[in-house]
Amino acid sequence: MQAHVFETGREFLLRLPTGSDLVTSLTDFAKHHGVQAGWINYLGAISHASLRYYNQDEQRYEDFEIAQHLEVLAGIGNISLLDGEPFIHTHMALADRDGKAIGGHVNSGTIVFAIEVRVEEILGDPPERLFDEITGLSLWGGVP
Ligand code: ZN
């Protein structure tokens, strides 16, 4: 198996604004700072979750909402290019007040209560998302 070797660039710590859309805030951050490739970790709390599950048999997303306050146990994501623009792909594990966990692919519409983020920039040619016939998803091209 081959792997691409990258150099790491800048490291960022940031807090997302309360009431903001999580995916939009991360996208705005990447565009503002010119981060075309990177890895993201975050934790905190959200006031509303908008998530999706990919139905692999039917190759389509199933969207769902959780209209309650939730802890973000672990948020993870990456930054790469889609149509030449920085694109955020992120998933999160959440917990309710009883500690029960749920999670998924994060959609626009997930609202920040308090989120602390670490972004590690990756230098070099950024991965570009291309449509993949087998999965029906836009996946990294040129990355083994
Ligand atoms: Zn996803």
PDB file of C-alpha atoms and ligand atoms in Angstrom:
ATOM      1  CA  MET A   1       0.000   0.000   0.000  1.00  0.00           C
ATOM      2  CA  GLN A   2       1.245   3.448  -0.889  1.00  0.00           C
ATOM      3  CA  ALA A   3       0.775   6.532   1.219  1.00  0.00           C
ATOM      4  CA  HIS A   4       1.266  10.204   0.548  1.00  0.00           C
ATOM      5  CA  VAL A   5       3.763  11.929   2.812  1.00  0.00           C
ATOM      6  CA  PHE A   6       2.865  15.480   3.786  1.00  0.00           C
ATOM      7  CA  GLU A   7       4.517  18.207   5.796  1.00  0.00           C
ATOM      8  CA  THR A   8       2.493  19.776   8.543  1.00  0.00           C
ATOM      9  CA  GLY A   9       2.007  23.523   8.470  1.00  0.00           C
ATOM     10  CA  ARG A  10       0.353  25.883  10.912  1.00  0.00           C
ATOM     11  CA  GLU A  11      -1.477  24.720  14.013  1.00  0.00           C
ATOM     12  CA  PHE A  12      -4.575  26.655  15.028  1.00  0.00           C
ATOM     13  CA  LEU A  13      -6.656  26.719  18.186  1.00  0.00           C
ATOM     14  CA  LEU A  14     -10.021  28.387  17.879  1.00  0.00           C
ATOM     15  CA  ARG A  15     -13.374  28.714  19.577  1.00  0.00           C
ATOM     16  CA  LEU A  16     -16.443  28.766  17.362  1.00  0.00           C
ATOM     17  CA  PRO A  17     -19.004  31.512  18.033  1.00  0.00           C
ATOM     18  CA  THR A  18     -22.026  30.566  20.128  1.00  0.00           C
ATOM     19  CA  GLY A  19     -25.103  30.305  17.916  1.00  0.00           C
ATOM     20  CA  SER A  20     -23.109  29.812  14.723  1.00  0.00           C
ATOM     21  CA  ASP A  21     -23.520  27.005  12.241  1.00  0.00           C
ATOM     22  CA  LEU A  22     -20.649  24.592  12.964  1.00  0.00           C
ATOM     23  CA  VAL A  23     -19.870  23.560   9.366  1.00  0.00           C
ATOM     24  CA  THR A  24     -20.177  27.127   8.069  1.00  0.00           C
ATOM     25  CA  SER A  25     -17.878  28.455  10.810  1.00  0.00           C
ATOM     26  CA  LEU A  26     -15.213  25.848  10.045  1.00  0.00           C
ATOM     27  CA  THR A  27     -15.498  26.500   6.301  1.00  0.00           C
ATOM     28  CA  ASP A  28     -15.201  30.265   6.837  1.00  0.00           C
ATOM     29  CA  PHE A  29     -12.140  29.680   9.027  1.00  0.00           C
ATOM     30  CA  ALA A  30     -10.426  27.528   6.364  1.00  0.00           C
ATOM     31  CA  LYS A  31     -11.148  30.039   3.602  1.00  0.00           C
ATOM     32  CA  HIS A  32     -10.084  33.040   5.704  1.00  0.00           C
ATOM     33  CA  HIS A  33      -6.745  31.462   6.663  1.00  0.00           C
ATOM     34  CA  GLY A  34      -6.123  29.794   3.299  1.00  0.00           C
ATOM     35  CA  VAL A  35      -6.081  26.269   4.733  1.00  0.00           C
ATOM     36  CA  GLN A  36      -6.599  23.931   1.761  1.00  0.00           C
ATOM     37  CA  ALA A  37      -5.789  20.700   3.551  1.00  0.00           C
ATOM     38  CA  GLY A  38      -5.829  19.788   7.200  1.00  0.00           C
ATOM     39  CA  TRP A  39      -7.087  17.694  10.058  1.00  0.00           C
ATOM     40  CA  ILE A  40      -9.586  18.892  12.669  1.00  0.00           C
ATOM     41  CA  ASN A  41     -10.388  17.785  16.205  1.00  0.00           C
ATOM     42  CA  TYR A  42     -12.960  19.453  18.430  1.00  0.00           C
ATOM     43  CA  LEU A  43     -15.080  19.065  21.542  1.00  0.00           C
ATOM     44  CA  GLY A  44     -17.672  21.015  23.453  1.00  0.00           C
ATOM     45  CA  ALA A  45     -21.431  21.306  23.221  1.00  0.00           C
ATOM     46  CA  ILE A  46     -24.083  22.023  20.616  1.00  0.00           C
ATOM     47  CA  SER A  47     -27.667  23.233  20.965  1.00  0.00           C
ATOM     48  CA  HIS A  48     -29.044  21.422  17.897  1.00  0.00           C
ATOM     49  CA  ALA A  49     -27.721  18.559  15.776  1.00  0.00           C
ATOM     50  CA  SER A  50     -28.300  18.137  12.061  1.00  0.00           C
ATOM     51  CA  LEU A  51     -26.733  14.836  11.036  1.00  0.00           C
ATOM     52  CA  ARG A  52     -26.776  12.334   8.232  1.00  0.00           C
ATOM     53  CA  TYR A  53     -26.244   8.630   7.753  1.00  0.00           C
ATOM     54  CA  TYR A  54     -25.075   7.221   4.416  1.00  0.00           C
ATOM     55  CA  ASN A  55     -27.224   4.338   3.245  1.00  0.00           C
ATOM     56  CA  GLN A  56     -24.592   2.262   1.422  1.00  0.00           C
ATOM     57  CA  ASP A  57     -27.103  -0.052  -0.291  1.00  0.00           C
ATOM     58  CA  GLU A  58     -29.119   2.803  -1.792  1.00  0.00           C
ATOM     59  CA  GLN A  59     -26.164   5.204  -2.054  1.00  0.00           C
ATOM     60  CA  ARG A  60     -28.007   8.114  -0.579  1.00  0.00           C
ATOM     61  CA  TYR A  61     -27.870  10.139   2.619  1.00  0.00           C
ATOM     62  CA  GLU A  62     -30.583   9.884   5.252  1.00  0.00           C
ATOM     63  CA  ASP A  63     -30.770  13.157   7.176  1.00  0.00           C
ATOM     64  CA  PHE A  64     -31.980  13.475  10.759  1.00  0.00           C
ATOM     65  CA  GLU A  65     -32.223  16.191  13.395  1.00  0.00           C
ATOM     66  CA  ILE A  66     -31.788  16.053  17.157  1.00  0.00           C
ATOM     67  CA  ALA A  67     -33.446  19.109  18.655  1.00  0.00           C
ATOM     68  CA  GLN A  68     -31.793  19.088  22.066  1.00  0.00           C
ATOM     69  CA  HIS A  69     -28.696  20.251  23.869  1.00  0.00           C
ATOM     70  CA  LEU A  70     -25.893  17.721  23.497  1.00  0.00           C
ATOM     71  CA  GLU A  71     -22.296  17.224  24.563  1.00  0.00           C
ATOM     72  CA  VAL A  72     -19.783  16.767  21.764  1.00  0.00           C
ATOM     73  CA  LEU A  73     -17.722  13.840  23.005  1.00  0.00           C
ATOM     74  CA  ALA A  74     -15.496  13.846  19.960  1.00  0.00           C
ATOM     75  CA  GLY A  75     -15.569  15.763  16.720  1.00  0.00           C
ATOM     76  CA  ILE A  76     -13.203  14.872  13.946  1.00  0.00           C
ATOM     77  CA  GLY A  77     -12.842  16.068  10.414  1.00  0.00           C
ATOM     78  CA  ASN A  78     -10.656  17.097   7.568  1.00  0.00           C
ATOM     79  CA  ILE A  79     -10.207  19.908   5.097  1.00  0.00           C
ATOM     80  CA  SER A  80      -9.639  19.239   1.423  1.00  0.00           C
ATOM     81  CA  LEU A  81     -10.734  20.770  -1.852  1.00  0.00           C
ATOM     82  CA  LEU A  82     -14.097  20.314  -3.536  1.00  0.00           C
ATOM     83  CA  ASP A  83     -14.541  22.223  -6.798  1.00  0.00           C
ATOM     84  CA  GLY A  84     -11.384  24.172  -5.918  1.00  0.00           C
ATOM     85  CA  GLU A  85     -12.688  25.452  -2.573  1.00  0.00           C
ATOM     86  CA  PRO A  86     -11.841  24.327   0.984  1.00  0.00           C
ATOM     87  CA  PHE A  87     -14.422  21.755   2.034  1.00  0.00           C
ATOM     88  CA  ILE A  88     -15.048  20.470   5.572  1.00  0.00           C
ATOM     89  CA  HIS A  89     -15.873  16.816   6.122  1.00  0.00           C
ATOM     90  CA  THR A  90     -16.689  16.155   9.763  1.00  0.00           C
ATOM     91  CA  HIS A  91     -18.302  13.547  11.978  1.00  0.00           C
ATOM     92  CA  MET A  92     -19.196  13.787  15.659  1.00  0.00           C
ATOM     93  CA  ALA A  93     -20.014  11.544  18.590  1.00  0.00           C
ATOM     94  CA  LEU A  94     -22.582  13.166  20.882  1.00  0.00           C
ATOM     95  CA  ALA A  95     -24.083  12.384  24.269  1.00  0.00           C
ATOM     96  CA  ASP A  96     -27.412  13.363  25.798  1.00  0.00           C
ATOM     97  CA  ARG A  97     -28.039  14.191  29.495  1.00  0.00           C
ATOM     98  CA  ASP A  98     -28.132  10.485  30.347  1.00  0.00           C
ATOM     99  CA  GLY A  99     -24.786   9.905  28.700  1.00  0.00           C
ATOM    100  CA  LYS A 100     -26.267   7.966  25.829  1.00  0.00           C
ATOM    101  CA  ALA A 101     -24.237   8.366  22.648  1.00  0.00           C
ATOM    102  CA  ILE A 102     -25.322   9.007  19.100  1.00  0.00           C
ATOM    103  CA  GLY A 103     -23.539  10.542  16.173  1.00  0.00           C
ATOM    104  CA  GLY A 104     -23.071  10.858  12.473  1.00  0.00           C
ATOM    105  CA  HIS A 105     -21.872  12.936   9.576  1.00  0.00           C
ATOM    106  CA  VAL A 106     -22.366  16.596  10.471  1.00  0.00           C
ATOM    107  CA  ASN A 107     -24.636  18.682   8.258  1.00  0.00           C
ATOM    108  CA  SER A 108     -25.182  22.381   8.031  1.00  0.00           C
ATOM    109  CA  GLY A 109     -27.765  23.247  10.669  1.00  0.00           C
ATOM    110  CA  THR A 110     -25.727  21.960  13.621  1.00  0.00           C
ATOM    111  CA  ILE A 111     -25.640  24.898  16.012  1.00  0.00           C
ATOM    112  CA  VAL A 112     -22.673  25.688  18.255  1.00  0.00           C
ATOM    113  CA  PHE A 113     -23.100  26.272  21.982  1.00  0.00           C
ATOM    114  CA  ALA A 114     -19.378  26.071  22.830  1.00  0.00           C
ATOM    115  CA  ILE A 115     -16.847  24.353  20.600  1.00  0.00           C
ATOM    116  CA  GLU A 116     -13.058  24.301  20.938  1.00  0.00           C
ATOM    117  CA  VAL A 117     -11.144  23.276  17.845  1.00  0.00           C
ATOM    118  CA  ARG A 118      -7.625  22.286  16.914  1.00  0.00           C
ATOM    119  CA  VAL A 119      -6.737  22.495  13.216  1.00  0.00           C
ATOM    120  CA  GLU A 120      -3.522  21.034  11.868  1.00  0.00           C
ATOM    121  CA  GLU A 121      -2.680  22.369   8.419  1.00  0.00           C
ATOM    122  CA  ILE A 122      -1.186  19.964   5.885  1.00  0.00           C
ATOM    123  CA  LEU A 123       1.085  21.431   3.224  1.00  0.00           C
ATOM    124  CA  GLY A 124       1.673  20.295  -0.350  1.00  0.00           C
ATOM    125  CA  ASP A 125      -0.850  19.511  -3.057  1.00  0.00           C
ATOM    126  CA  PRO A 126      -4.198  19.325  -1.226  1.00  0.00           C
ATOM    127  CA  PRO A 127      -6.396  16.276  -1.787  1.00  0.00           C
ATOM    128  CA  GLU A 128      -9.198  17.047  -4.227  1.00  0.00           C
ATOM    129  CA  ARG A 129     -12.614  15.406  -3.866  1.00  0.00           C
ATOM    130  CA  LEU A 130     -13.808  13.588  -6.979  1.00  0.00           C
ATOM    131  CA  PHE A 131     -16.941  11.571  -7.593  1.00  0.00           C
ATOM    132  CA  ASP A 132     -16.352   7.866  -6.895  1.00  0.00           C
ATOM    133  CA  GLU A 133     -18.554   5.514  -8.947  1.00  0.00           C
ATOM    134  CA  ILE A 134     -18.264   2.581  -6.514  1.00  0.00           C
ATOM    135  CA  THR A 135     -19.437   4.375  -3.374  1.00  0.00           C
ATOM    136  CA  GLY A 136     -21.449   7.216  -4.913  1.00  0.00           C
ATOM    137  CA  LEU A 137     -19.476   9.664  -2.758  1.00  0.00           C
ATOM    138  CA  SER A 138     -17.043  12.505  -3.472  1.00  0.00           C
ATOM    139  CA  LEU A 139     -13.796  11.034  -2.163  1.00  0.00           C
ATOM    140  CA  TRP A 140     -10.147  12.019  -2.287  1.00  0.00           C
ATOM    141  CA  GLY A 141      -8.646  11.428  -5.708  1.00  0.00           C
ATOM    142  CA  GLY A 142      -4.987  10.581  -6.053  1.00  0.00           C
ATOM    143  CA  VAL A 143      -4.731   9.388  -2.443  1.00  0.00           C
ATOM    144  CA  PRO A 144      -4.271   5.620  -2.172  1.00  0.00           C
TER     145      PRO A 144
HETATM  146 ZN    ZN B   1     -19.100  11.822   6.267  1.00  0.00          ZN
END
